[in-house]
Amino acid sequence: MQRFVNHLLKLIKRIKPSQTLVIGFLLVILTGTILLSLPFATTSPGKLSLLDSLFTSTSAVCVTGLIVENTGQVFTVFGQIVIITLIQIGGLGFMTMASLFFIMLGKRISLRERLVIQEAYNLDSIHGVVRLVRNAVIITFTTEAVGAVFFAIRMIPKFGLGKGIYHSVFLAISSFCNAGFDALGNYSSLREYVSDPIVNITVMLLITLGGIGFPVFIDFIHKRSFKRMMLHSKLVLIMSGTLFITGAILTAMFEWNNPKTIGELNAPTKIMASCFQSVTLRTAGFETIPQNNLTPAGSLIGIIYMFIGASPASTGGGIKTTTFFIVILSLVSMVRGKQDTNIFRRRISDQIIRKATTILSIALCLVLVDTVVISAVENMTGGNETLGQILFEVVSAFGTVGLSTGITSGLNWISKILIIITMFAGRLGPFTLSMAISGATPKQDTLHYPEERLIIG
Protein backbone atom coordinates (compact mmCIF):
# COMPACT_ATOMS: atom_id res chain seq x y z
CA MET A 1 0.00 0.00 0.00
CA GLN A 2 2.82 2.38 0.91
CA ARG A 3 4.52 1.62 -2.41
CA PHE A 4 1.29 2.45 -4.28
CA VAL A 5 0.93 5.75 -2.41
CA ASN A 6 4.55 6.68 -3.14
CA HIS A 7 4.08 5.82 -6.82
CA LEU A 8 0.90 7.92 -6.94
CA LEU A 9 2.67 10.89 -5.34
CA LYS A 10 5.47 10.63 -7.92
CA LEU A 11 2.90 10.66 -10.73
CA ILE A 12 1.21 13.74 -9.25
CA LYS A 13 4.54 15.56 -9.05
CA ARG A 14 5.17 14.83 -12.74
CA ILE A 15 1.89 16.45 -13.79
CA LYS A 16 2.54 19.64 -15.77
CA PRO A 17 0.67 22.89 -14.97
CA SER A 18 -1.28 22.61 -18.24
CA GLN A 19 -2.30 19.05 -17.32
CA THR A 20 -3.36 20.19 -13.85
CA LEU A 21 -5.56 22.77 -15.52
CA VAL A 22 -7.18 20.15 -17.76
CA ILE A 23 -7.72 17.71 -14.89
CA GLY A 24 -9.18 20.46 -12.69
CA PHE A 25 -11.71 21.53 -15.32
CA LEU A 26 -12.63 17.89 -16.00
CA LEU A 27 -13.28 17.28 -12.30
CA VAL A 28 -15.51 20.35 -12.06
CA ILE A 29 -17.42 19.23 -15.18
CA LEU A 30 -17.80 15.70 -13.78
CA THR A 31 -19.09 17.06 -10.46
CA GLY A 32 -21.57 19.26 -12.30
CA THR A 33 -22.74 16.30 -14.40
CA ILE A 34 -23.44 14.23 -11.28
CA LEU A 35 -25.34 17.07 -9.58
CA LEU A 36 -27.44 17.81 -12.68
CA SER A 37 -28.26 14.10 -12.98
CA LEU A 38 -29.89 14.04 -9.53
CA PRO A 39 -33.70 13.59 -9.58
CA PHE A 40 -34.37 16.93 -7.87
CA ALA A 41 -32.22 18.89 -10.35
CA THR A 42 -34.94 18.78 -13.00
CA THR A 43 -38.68 19.43 -12.87
CA SER A 44 -39.34 15.96 -14.33
CA PRO A 45 -36.95 13.37 -12.82
CA GLY A 46 -35.22 11.37 -15.53
CA LYS A 47 -36.00 13.92 -18.24
CA LEU A 48 -32.31 14.71 -18.72
CA SER A 49 -30.07 11.91 -19.99
CA LEU A 50 -26.54 11.47 -18.65
CA LEU A 51 -25.11 12.79 -21.94
CA ASP A 52 -27.33 15.88 -21.79
CA SER A 53 -26.27 16.44 -18.16
CA LEU A 54 -22.63 16.24 -19.29
CA PHE A 55 -23.37 18.60 -22.19
CA THR A 56 -25.04 21.15 -19.90
CA SER A 57 -22.29 20.91 -17.27
CA THR A 58 -19.57 21.37 -19.91
CA SER A 59 -21.43 24.29 -21.45
CA ALA A 60 -21.71 25.96 -18.03
CA VAL A 61 -18.11 25.34 -16.89
CA CYS A 62 -16.76 26.40 -20.30
CA VAL A 63 -19.09 29.44 -20.13
CA THR A 64 -20.52 28.62 -23.54
CA GLY A 65 -24.30 28.75 -23.27
CA LEU A 66 -25.28 26.04 -25.76
CA ILE A 67 -28.23 24.14 -24.26
CA VAL A 68 -30.17 20.98 -25.04
CA GLU A 69 -33.03 21.86 -22.66
CA ASN A 70 -34.49 25.17 -21.50
CA THR A 71 -32.69 26.22 -18.32
CA GLY A 72 -35.67 28.04 -16.78
CA GLN A 73 -38.28 25.39 -17.58
CA VAL A 74 -36.51 22.04 -17.25
CA PHE A 75 -34.23 22.69 -14.25
CA THR A 76 -35.42 23.26 -10.70
CA VAL A 77 -34.01 26.05 -8.54
CA PHE A 78 -31.41 23.55 -7.31
CA GLY A 79 -30.41 22.68 -10.88
CA GLN A 80 -30.25 26.35 -11.84
CA ILE A 81 -28.06 27.16 -8.82
CA VAL A 82 -25.72 24.31 -9.82
CA ILE A 83 -25.51 25.77 -13.34
CA ILE A 84 -24.81 29.35 -12.21
CA THR A 85 -22.20 28.05 -9.71
CA LEU A 86 -20.49 26.13 -12.51
CA ILE A 87 -20.58 29.30 -14.64
CA GLN A 88 -18.93 31.32 -11.88
CA ILE A 89 -16.23 28.70 -11.36
CA GLY A 90 -15.71 28.35 -15.10
CA GLY A 91 -15.62 32.10 -15.67
CA LEU A 92 -13.02 32.80 -13.01
CA GLY A 93 -11.27 29.47 -13.47
CA PHE A 94 -11.22 26.64 -10.94
CA MET A 95 -7.67 27.53 -9.86
CA THR A 96 -8.71 31.10 -9.12
CA MET A 97 -11.60 29.86 -6.97
CA ALA A 98 -9.32 27.37 -5.20
CA SER A 99 -6.74 30.10 -4.57
CA LEU A 100 -9.48 32.34 -3.17
CA PHE A 101 -10.33 29.70 -0.55
CA PHE A 102 -6.63 29.23 0.26
CA ILE A 103 -6.27 33.00 0.76
CA MET A 104 -9.40 33.13 2.95
CA LEU A 105 -8.03 30.30 5.08
CA GLY A 106 -4.66 32.05 5.37
CA LYS A 107 -2.88 29.29 3.45
CA ARG A 108 0.17 30.25 1.40
CA ILE A 109 -0.09 29.69 -2.36
CA SER A 110 2.68 27.25 -3.30
CA LEU A 111 5.02 27.61 -6.28
CA ARG A 112 3.24 24.78 -8.09
CA GLU A 113 -0.13 26.47 -7.60
CA ARG A 114 1.31 29.76 -8.87
CA LEU A 115 2.53 27.97 -12.01
CA VAL A 116 -0.97 26.61 -12.64
CA ILE A 117 -2.44 30.10 -12.21
CA GLN A 118 0.18 31.41 -14.63
CA GLU A 119 -0.89 28.76 -17.15
CA ALA A 120 -4.58 29.52 -16.59
CA TYR A 121 -4.12 33.24 -17.30
CA ASN A 122 -1.50 32.64 -20.00
CA LEU A 123 1.00 34.93 -18.24
CA ASP A 124 4.73 35.25 -18.94
CA SER A 125 5.81 34.84 -15.30
CA ILE A 126 4.47 33.97 -11.86
CA HIS A 127 5.29 37.42 -10.50
CA GLY A 128 2.19 39.00 -8.99
CA VAL A 129 -0.18 36.10 -9.76
CA VAL A 130 -1.65 36.01 -6.24
CA ARG A 131 -2.36 39.74 -6.40
CA LEU A 132 -3.93 39.22 -9.83
CA VAL A 133 -6.20 36.48 -8.43
CA ARG A 134 -7.27 38.68 -5.52
CA ASN A 135 -8.01 41.62 -7.81
CA ALA A 136 -9.81 39.39 -10.33
CA VAL A 137 -12.15 38.09 -7.64
CA ILE A 138 -12.88 41.59 -6.29
CA ILE A 139 -13.51 42.95 -9.79
CA THR A 140 -15.76 40.01 -10.69
CA PHE A 141 -18.03 40.14 -7.65
CA THR A 142 -18.21 43.94 -7.61
CA THR A 143 -19.06 44.20 -11.31
CA GLU A 144 -21.65 41.42 -11.07
CA ALA A 145 -23.27 43.10 -8.06
CA VAL A 146 -23.56 46.44 -9.87
CA GLY A 147 -24.95 44.67 -12.94
CA ALA A 148 -27.54 42.85 -10.81
CA VAL A 149 -28.76 46.20 -9.42
CA PHE A 150 -29.40 47.52 -12.94
CA PHE A 151 -31.12 44.30 -14.02
CA ALA A 152 -33.33 44.50 -10.93
CA ILE A 153 -34.86 47.72 -12.32
CA ARG A 154 -36.54 45.56 -14.97
CA MET A 155 -36.75 42.14 -13.30
CA ILE A 156 -38.38 43.06 -9.97
CA PRO A 157 -41.42 44.82 -11.52
CA LYS A 158 -41.94 41.82 -13.81
CA PHE A 159 -41.22 38.85 -11.51
CA GLY A 160 -41.68 40.28 -8.01
CA LEU A 161 -39.03 40.97 -5.36
CA GLY A 162 -37.69 37.46 -4.72
CA LYS A 163 -37.71 36.12 -8.28
CA GLY A 164 -36.67 39.51 -9.63
CA ILE A 165 -33.51 39.56 -7.50
CA TYR A 166 -32.83 35.90 -8.39
CA HIS A 167 -33.08 36.52 -12.14
CA SER A 168 -31.02 39.71 -11.83
CA VAL A 169 -28.15 37.94 -10.05
CA PHE A 170 -28.32 34.97 -12.45
CA LEU A 171 -28.24 37.27 -15.47
CA ALA A 172 -25.41 39.40 -14.05
CA ILE A 173 -23.16 36.40 -13.37
CA SER A 174 -23.95 34.85 -16.74
CA SER A 175 -23.30 38.15 -18.56
CA PHE A 176 -19.97 38.96 -16.91
CA CYS A 177 -18.77 35.38 -17.35
CA ASN A 178 -19.83 35.54 -21.01
CA ALA A 179 -21.94 32.42 -20.50
CA GLY A 180 -25.23 33.24 -22.23
CA PHE A 181 -27.40 31.19 -19.86
CA ASP A 182 -30.64 32.64 -18.48
CA ALA A 183 -33.37 31.25 -16.23
CA LEU A 184 -36.19 33.35 -17.70
CA GLY A 185 -37.81 30.22 -19.11
CA ASN A 186 -39.03 31.59 -22.43
CA TYR A 187 -36.57 29.75 -24.69
CA SER A 188 -35.87 33.00 -26.55
CA SER A 189 -32.96 34.44 -24.56
CA LEU A 190 -33.35 38.25 -24.37
CA ARG A 191 -35.43 38.80 -27.52
CA GLU A 192 -38.29 40.38 -25.58
CA TYR A 193 -35.83 43.04 -24.35
CA VAL A 194 -34.57 43.97 -27.84
CA SER A 195 -35.82 47.55 -27.40
CA ASP A 196 -34.96 47.89 -23.69
CA PRO A 197 -31.88 50.15 -23.28
CA ILE A 198 -31.30 49.26 -19.61
CA VAL A 199 -31.07 45.51 -20.23
CA ASN A 200 -29.17 45.88 -23.52
CA ILE A 201 -26.56 48.35 -22.26
CA THR A 202 -26.04 46.50 -18.95
CA VAL A 203 -25.54 43.16 -20.70
CA MET A 204 -23.18 44.70 -23.28
CA LEU A 205 -21.07 46.39 -20.59
CA LEU A 206 -20.83 43.22 -18.48
CA ILE A 207 -19.90 41.11 -21.51
CA THR A 208 -17.26 43.63 -22.57
CA LEU A 209 -15.74 43.95 -19.09
CA GLY A 210 -15.63 40.17 -18.69
CA GLY A 211 -14.17 39.72 -22.17
CA ILE A 212 -11.25 42.16 -22.11
CA GLY A 213 -9.33 40.13 -19.52
CA PHE A 214 -8.43 40.79 -15.90
CA PRO A 215 -4.86 42.04 -16.57
CA VAL A 216 -6.23 44.76 -18.88
CA PHE A 217 -8.94 45.68 -16.39
CA ILE A 218 -6.39 46.04 -13.58
CA ASP A 219 -3.89 47.85 -15.81
CA PHE A 220 -6.54 50.38 -16.81
CA ILE A 221 -7.55 51.01 -13.18
CA HIS A 222 -3.92 51.58 -12.11
CA LYS A 223 -2.62 53.54 -15.12
CA ARG A 224 -5.77 55.44 -16.17
CA SER A 225 -3.94 56.56 -19.29
CA PHE A 226 -3.79 54.75 -22.63
CA LYS A 227 -0.20 55.90 -23.25
CA ARG A 228 1.04 54.46 -19.95
CA MET A 229 -0.68 51.09 -20.34
CA MET A 230 1.08 47.84 -21.26
CA LEU A 231 1.35 46.95 -24.94
CA HIS A 232 -0.93 43.96 -24.32
CA SER A 233 -3.62 46.23 -22.86
CA LYS A 234 -3.35 48.66 -25.77
CA LEU A 235 -3.75 45.90 -28.34
CA VAL A 236 -6.74 44.41 -26.51
CA LEU A 237 -8.53 47.76 -26.25
CA ILE A 238 -7.80 48.64 -29.89
CA MET A 239 -9.00 45.26 -31.15
CA SER A 240 -12.07 45.21 -28.90
CA GLY A 241 -13.11 48.68 -30.01
CA THR A 242 -12.44 47.96 -33.68
CA LEU A 243 -14.35 44.68 -33.63
CA PHE A 244 -17.29 46.27 -31.80
CA ILE A 245 -17.63 49.15 -34.27
CA THR A 246 -17.11 47.08 -37.43
CA GLY A 247 -19.39 44.32 -36.14
CA ALA A 248 -22.22 46.75 -35.42
CA ILE A 249 -21.85 48.46 -38.81
CA LEU A 250 -21.72 45.18 -40.75
CA THR A 251 -24.68 43.70 -38.85
CA ALA A 252 -26.76 46.82 -39.50
CA MET A 253 -25.69 46.81 -43.15
CA PHE A 254 -26.64 43.16 -43.77
CA GLU A 255 -29.73 42.94 -41.53
CA TRP A 256 -31.29 46.43 -41.81
CA ASN A 257 -34.06 45.34 -44.20
CA ASN A 258 -34.35 41.73 -43.02
CA PRO A 259 -37.89 41.46 -41.57
CA LYS A 260 -36.96 38.27 -39.71
CA THR A 261 -34.26 39.98 -37.60
CA ILE A 262 -34.20 43.79 -37.24
CA GLY A 263 -36.08 44.85 -40.37
CA GLU A 264 -39.38 45.53 -38.54
CA LEU A 265 -37.78 47.55 -35.72
CA ASN A 266 -37.48 51.35 -35.60
CA ALA A 267 -34.11 52.94 -36.45
CA PRO A 268 -32.81 53.48 -32.85
CA THR A 269 -33.71 49.89 -31.92
CA LYS A 270 -32.05 48.59 -35.10
CA ILE A 271 -28.84 50.36 -34.10
CA MET A 272 -29.02 49.03 -30.53
CA ALA A 273 -29.74 45.48 -31.74
CA SER A 274 -26.80 45.69 -34.16
CA CYS A 275 -24.50 46.85 -31.35
CA PHE A 276 -25.77 44.05 -29.10
CA GLN A 277 -25.19 41.46 -31.84
CA SER A 278 -21.63 42.73 -32.32
CA VAL A 279 -20.89 42.35 -28.60
CA THR A 280 -22.64 39.03 -27.98
CA LEU A 281 -20.85 37.39 -30.93
CA ARG A 282 -17.60 37.82 -29.01
CA THR A 283 -18.29 34.79 -26.72
CA ALA A 284 -21.44 35.84 -24.84
CA GLY A 285 -24.33 33.86 -26.32
CA PHE A 286 -27.29 36.07 -25.41
CA GLU A 287 -29.45 37.07 -28.34
CA THR A 288 -32.02 39.76 -29.04
CA ILE A 289 -32.52 38.64 -32.65
CA PRO A 290 -32.98 35.02 -33.87
CA GLN A 291 -29.71 33.66 -35.23
CA ASN A 292 -31.39 31.17 -37.57
CA ASN A 293 -32.97 34.08 -39.47
CA LEU A 294 -29.75 35.97 -40.19
CA THR A 295 -28.86 36.69 -43.81
CA PRO A 296 -25.99 34.55 -45.21
CA ALA A 297 -23.64 37.55 -44.93
CA GLY A 298 -24.77 38.27 -41.36
CA SER A 299 -24.26 34.63 -40.41
CA LEU A 300 -20.76 34.60 -41.93
CA ILE A 301 -19.79 37.73 -39.98
CA GLY A 302 -21.06 35.96 -36.88
CA ILE A 303 -18.89 32.91 -37.55
CA ILE A 304 -15.78 35.07 -38.02
CA TYR A 305 -16.42 37.05 -34.83
CA MET A 306 -17.14 33.94 -32.77
CA PHE A 307 -13.92 32.36 -34.02
CA ILE A 308 -11.87 35.41 -32.93
CA GLY A 309 -13.55 35.46 -29.52
CA ALA A 310 -12.56 37.44 -26.44
CA SER A 311 -9.18 38.51 -25.06
CA PRO A 312 -6.56 36.48 -23.14
CA ALA A 313 -7.02 35.91 -19.38
CA SER A 314 -10.72 36.71 -19.70
CA THR A 315 -13.93 34.74 -19.19
CA GLY A 316 -14.29 34.11 -22.95
CA GLY A 317 -12.94 31.72 -25.57
CA GLY A 318 -11.94 31.74 -29.24
CA ILE A 319 -8.44 32.21 -30.63
CA LYS A 320 -8.38 35.58 -28.78
CA THR A 321 -8.15 39.14 -30.07
CA THR A 322 -4.38 39.46 -29.62
CA THR A 323 -3.74 36.23 -31.54
CA PHE A 324 -5.80 37.51 -34.46
CA PHE A 325 -4.10 40.93 -34.30
CA ILE A 326 -0.57 39.48 -34.25
CA VAL A 327 -1.26 37.12 -37.17
CA ILE A 328 -2.68 39.98 -39.27
CA LEU A 329 0.16 42.30 -38.24
CA SER A 330 2.82 39.71 -39.15
CA LEU A 331 1.15 39.13 -42.53
CA VAL A 332 1.16 42.87 -43.25
CA SER A 333 4.83 43.11 -42.25
CA MET A 334 5.75 40.18 -44.50
CA VAL A 335 3.81 41.59 -47.48
CA ARG A 336 5.57 44.93 -47.00
CA GLY A 337 8.95 43.16 -47.06
CA LYS A 338 9.81 43.83 -43.41
CA GLN A 339 11.82 41.38 -41.32
CA ASP A 340 10.39 42.52 -37.97
CA THR A 341 6.79 42.87 -36.79
CA ASN A 342 6.51 46.16 -34.92
CA ILE A 343 3.71 47.98 -33.10
CA PHE A 344 3.88 51.09 -30.87
CA ARG A 345 7.70 51.15 -31.24
CA ARG A 346 7.93 47.60 -29.90
CA ARG A 347 9.01 44.47 -31.78
CA ILE A 348 6.88 41.36 -31.47
CA SER A 349 9.15 38.36 -30.87
CA ASP A 350 9.27 35.48 -33.36
CA GLN A 351 8.26 33.13 -30.55
CA ILE A 352 4.99 35.03 -29.99
CA ILE A 353 4.27 35.12 -33.74
CA ARG A 354 4.95 31.38 -33.97
CA LYS A 355 2.64 30.70 -31.02
CA ALA A 356 -0.13 32.86 -32.53
CA THR A 357 0.18 31.03 -35.85
CA THR A 358 0.10 27.67 -34.04
CA ILE A 359 -3.07 28.61 -32.14
CA LEU A 360 -4.75 29.76 -35.35
CA SER A 361 -3.73 26.59 -37.21
CA ILE A 362 -4.90 24.20 -34.48
CA ALA A 363 -8.19 26.08 -34.14
CA LEU A 364 -8.86 25.99 -37.88
CA CYS A 365 -8.09 22.26 -38.02
CA LEU A 366 -10.35 21.55 -35.04
CA VAL A 367 -13.27 23.51 -36.50
CA LEU A 368 -12.80 21.97 -39.96
CA VAL A 369 -12.58 18.37 -38.70
CA ASP A 370 -15.55 18.82 -36.34
CA THR A 371 -17.70 20.35 -39.07
CA VAL A 372 -16.90 17.57 -41.55
CA VAL A 373 -17.46 14.75 -39.04
CA ILE A 374 -20.69 16.20 -37.62
CA SER A 375 -22.01 16.83 -41.15
CA ALA A 376 -21.26 13.20 -42.06
CA VAL A 377 -22.82 11.84 -38.86
CA GLU A 378 -25.99 13.93 -39.17
CA ASN A 379 -26.32 12.99 -42.83
CA MET A 380 -26.02 9.26 -42.04
CA THR A 381 -28.55 9.47 -39.19
CA GLY A 382 -31.18 11.36 -41.15
CA GLY A 383 -30.50 14.86 -39.83
CA ASN A 384 -31.60 17.84 -41.90
CA GLU A 385 -29.06 20.39 -40.68
CA THR A 386 -27.31 22.44 -43.34
CA LEU A 387 -23.53 22.83 -43.55
CA GLY A 388 -23.89 26.49 -42.58
CA GLN A 389 -25.87 25.62 -39.44
CA ILE A 390 -23.33 22.99 -38.39
CA LEU A 391 -20.38 25.33 -39.00
CA PHE A 392 -22.14 28.05 -36.97
CA GLU A 393 -22.72 25.57 -34.11
CA VAL A 394 -19.12 24.27 -34.12
CA VAL A 395 -17.56 27.75 -34.16
CA SER A 396 -20.00 28.85 -31.44
CA ALA A 397 -18.81 25.92 -29.31
CA PHE A 398 -15.12 26.62 -29.97
CA GLY A 399 -15.52 30.33 -29.23
CA THR A 400 -17.53 29.40 -26.10
CA VAL A 401 -20.22 31.74 -27.43
CA GLY A 402 -23.43 29.76 -27.12
CA LEU A 403 -25.35 31.31 -30.00
CA SER A 404 -27.20 28.69 -32.01
CA THR A 405 -29.43 28.37 -35.04
CA GLY A 406 -31.56 25.97 -33.00
CA ILE A 407 -30.04 22.61 -33.91
CA THR A 408 -28.31 21.76 -30.59
CA SER A 409 -30.98 19.58 -28.98
CA GLY A 410 -31.60 17.60 -32.16
CA LEU A 411 -27.99 16.57 -32.74
CA ASN A 412 -26.95 12.92 -32.72
CA TRP A 413 -25.12 11.68 -29.60
CA ILE A 414 -21.82 11.50 -31.49
CA SER A 415 -22.24 15.10 -32.63
CA LYS A 416 -23.01 16.19 -29.05
CA ILE A 417 -19.81 14.55 -27.80
CA LEU A 418 -17.82 16.38 -30.48
CA ILE A 419 -19.45 19.68 -29.46
CA ILE A 420 -18.56 18.92 -25.81
CA ILE A 421 -14.90 18.36 -26.78
CA THR A 422 -14.93 21.55 -28.85
CA MET A 423 -16.32 23.63 -25.97
CA PHE A 424 -13.65 22.20 -23.67
CA ALA A 425 -10.88 22.96 -26.18
CA GLY A 426 -12.23 26.47 -26.73
CA ARG A 427 -12.29 27.29 -23.01
CA LEU A 428 -8.83 25.97 -22.20
CA GLY A 429 -7.31 27.18 -25.45
CA PRO A 430 -6.01 24.97 -28.28
CA PHE A 431 -2.36 25.58 -27.39
CA THR A 432 -2.77 24.77 -23.68
CA LEU A 433 -4.80 21.64 -24.44
CA SER A 434 -2.25 20.47 -27.02
CA MET A 435 0.61 20.96 -24.55
CA ALA A 436 -1.33 19.09 -21.87
CA ILE A 437 -2.01 16.13 -24.18
CA SER A 438 1.58 15.95 -25.42
CA GLY A 439 2.99 16.46 -21.93
CA ALA A 440 5.58 18.83 -23.36
CA THR A 441 6.81 22.11 -21.90
CA PRO A 442 8.15 25.06 -23.91
CA LYS A 443 11.96 25.03 -23.91
CA GLN A 444 14.91 26.34 -25.88
CA ASP A 445 16.55 23.99 -28.38
CA THR A 446 20.13 23.13 -27.45
CA LEU A 447 20.92 21.64 -30.85
CA HIS A 448 20.55 23.64 -34.06
CA TYR A 449 20.81 21.93 -37.46
CA PRO A 450 22.04 23.66 -40.64
CA GLU A 451 19.38 25.84 -42.26
CA GLU A 452 17.88 24.71 -45.58
CA ARG A 453 15.68 26.79 -47.88
CA LEU A 454 12.51 25.30 -49.37
CA ILE A 455 10.42 26.51 -52.29
CA ILE A 456 6.97 27.55 -51.04
CA GLY A 457 4.05 29.61 -52.31
mmCIF file of C-alpha atoms in Angstrom, residues 20 57 76 169 332 341 409 451:
data_model
loop_
_atom_site.group_PDB
_atom_site.id
_atom_site.type_symbol
_atom_site.label_atom_id
_atom_site.label_comp_id
_atom_site.label_asym_id
_atom_site.label_seq_id
_atom_site.Cartn_x
_atom_site.Cartn_y
_atom_site.Cartn_z
ATOM 1 C CA THR A 20 -3.359 20.187 -13.848
ATOM 2 C CA SER A 57 -22.293 20.907 -17.271
ATOM 3 C CA THR A 76 -35.422 23.260 -10.696
ATOM 4 C CA VAL A 169 -28.152 37.938 -10.046
ATOM 5 C CA VAL A 332 1.157 42.870 -43.246
ATOM 6 C CA THR A 341 6.794 42.866 -36.792
ATOM 7 C CA SER A 409 -30.983 19.581 -28.975
ATOM 8 C CA GLU A 451 19.382 25.836 -42.260
#
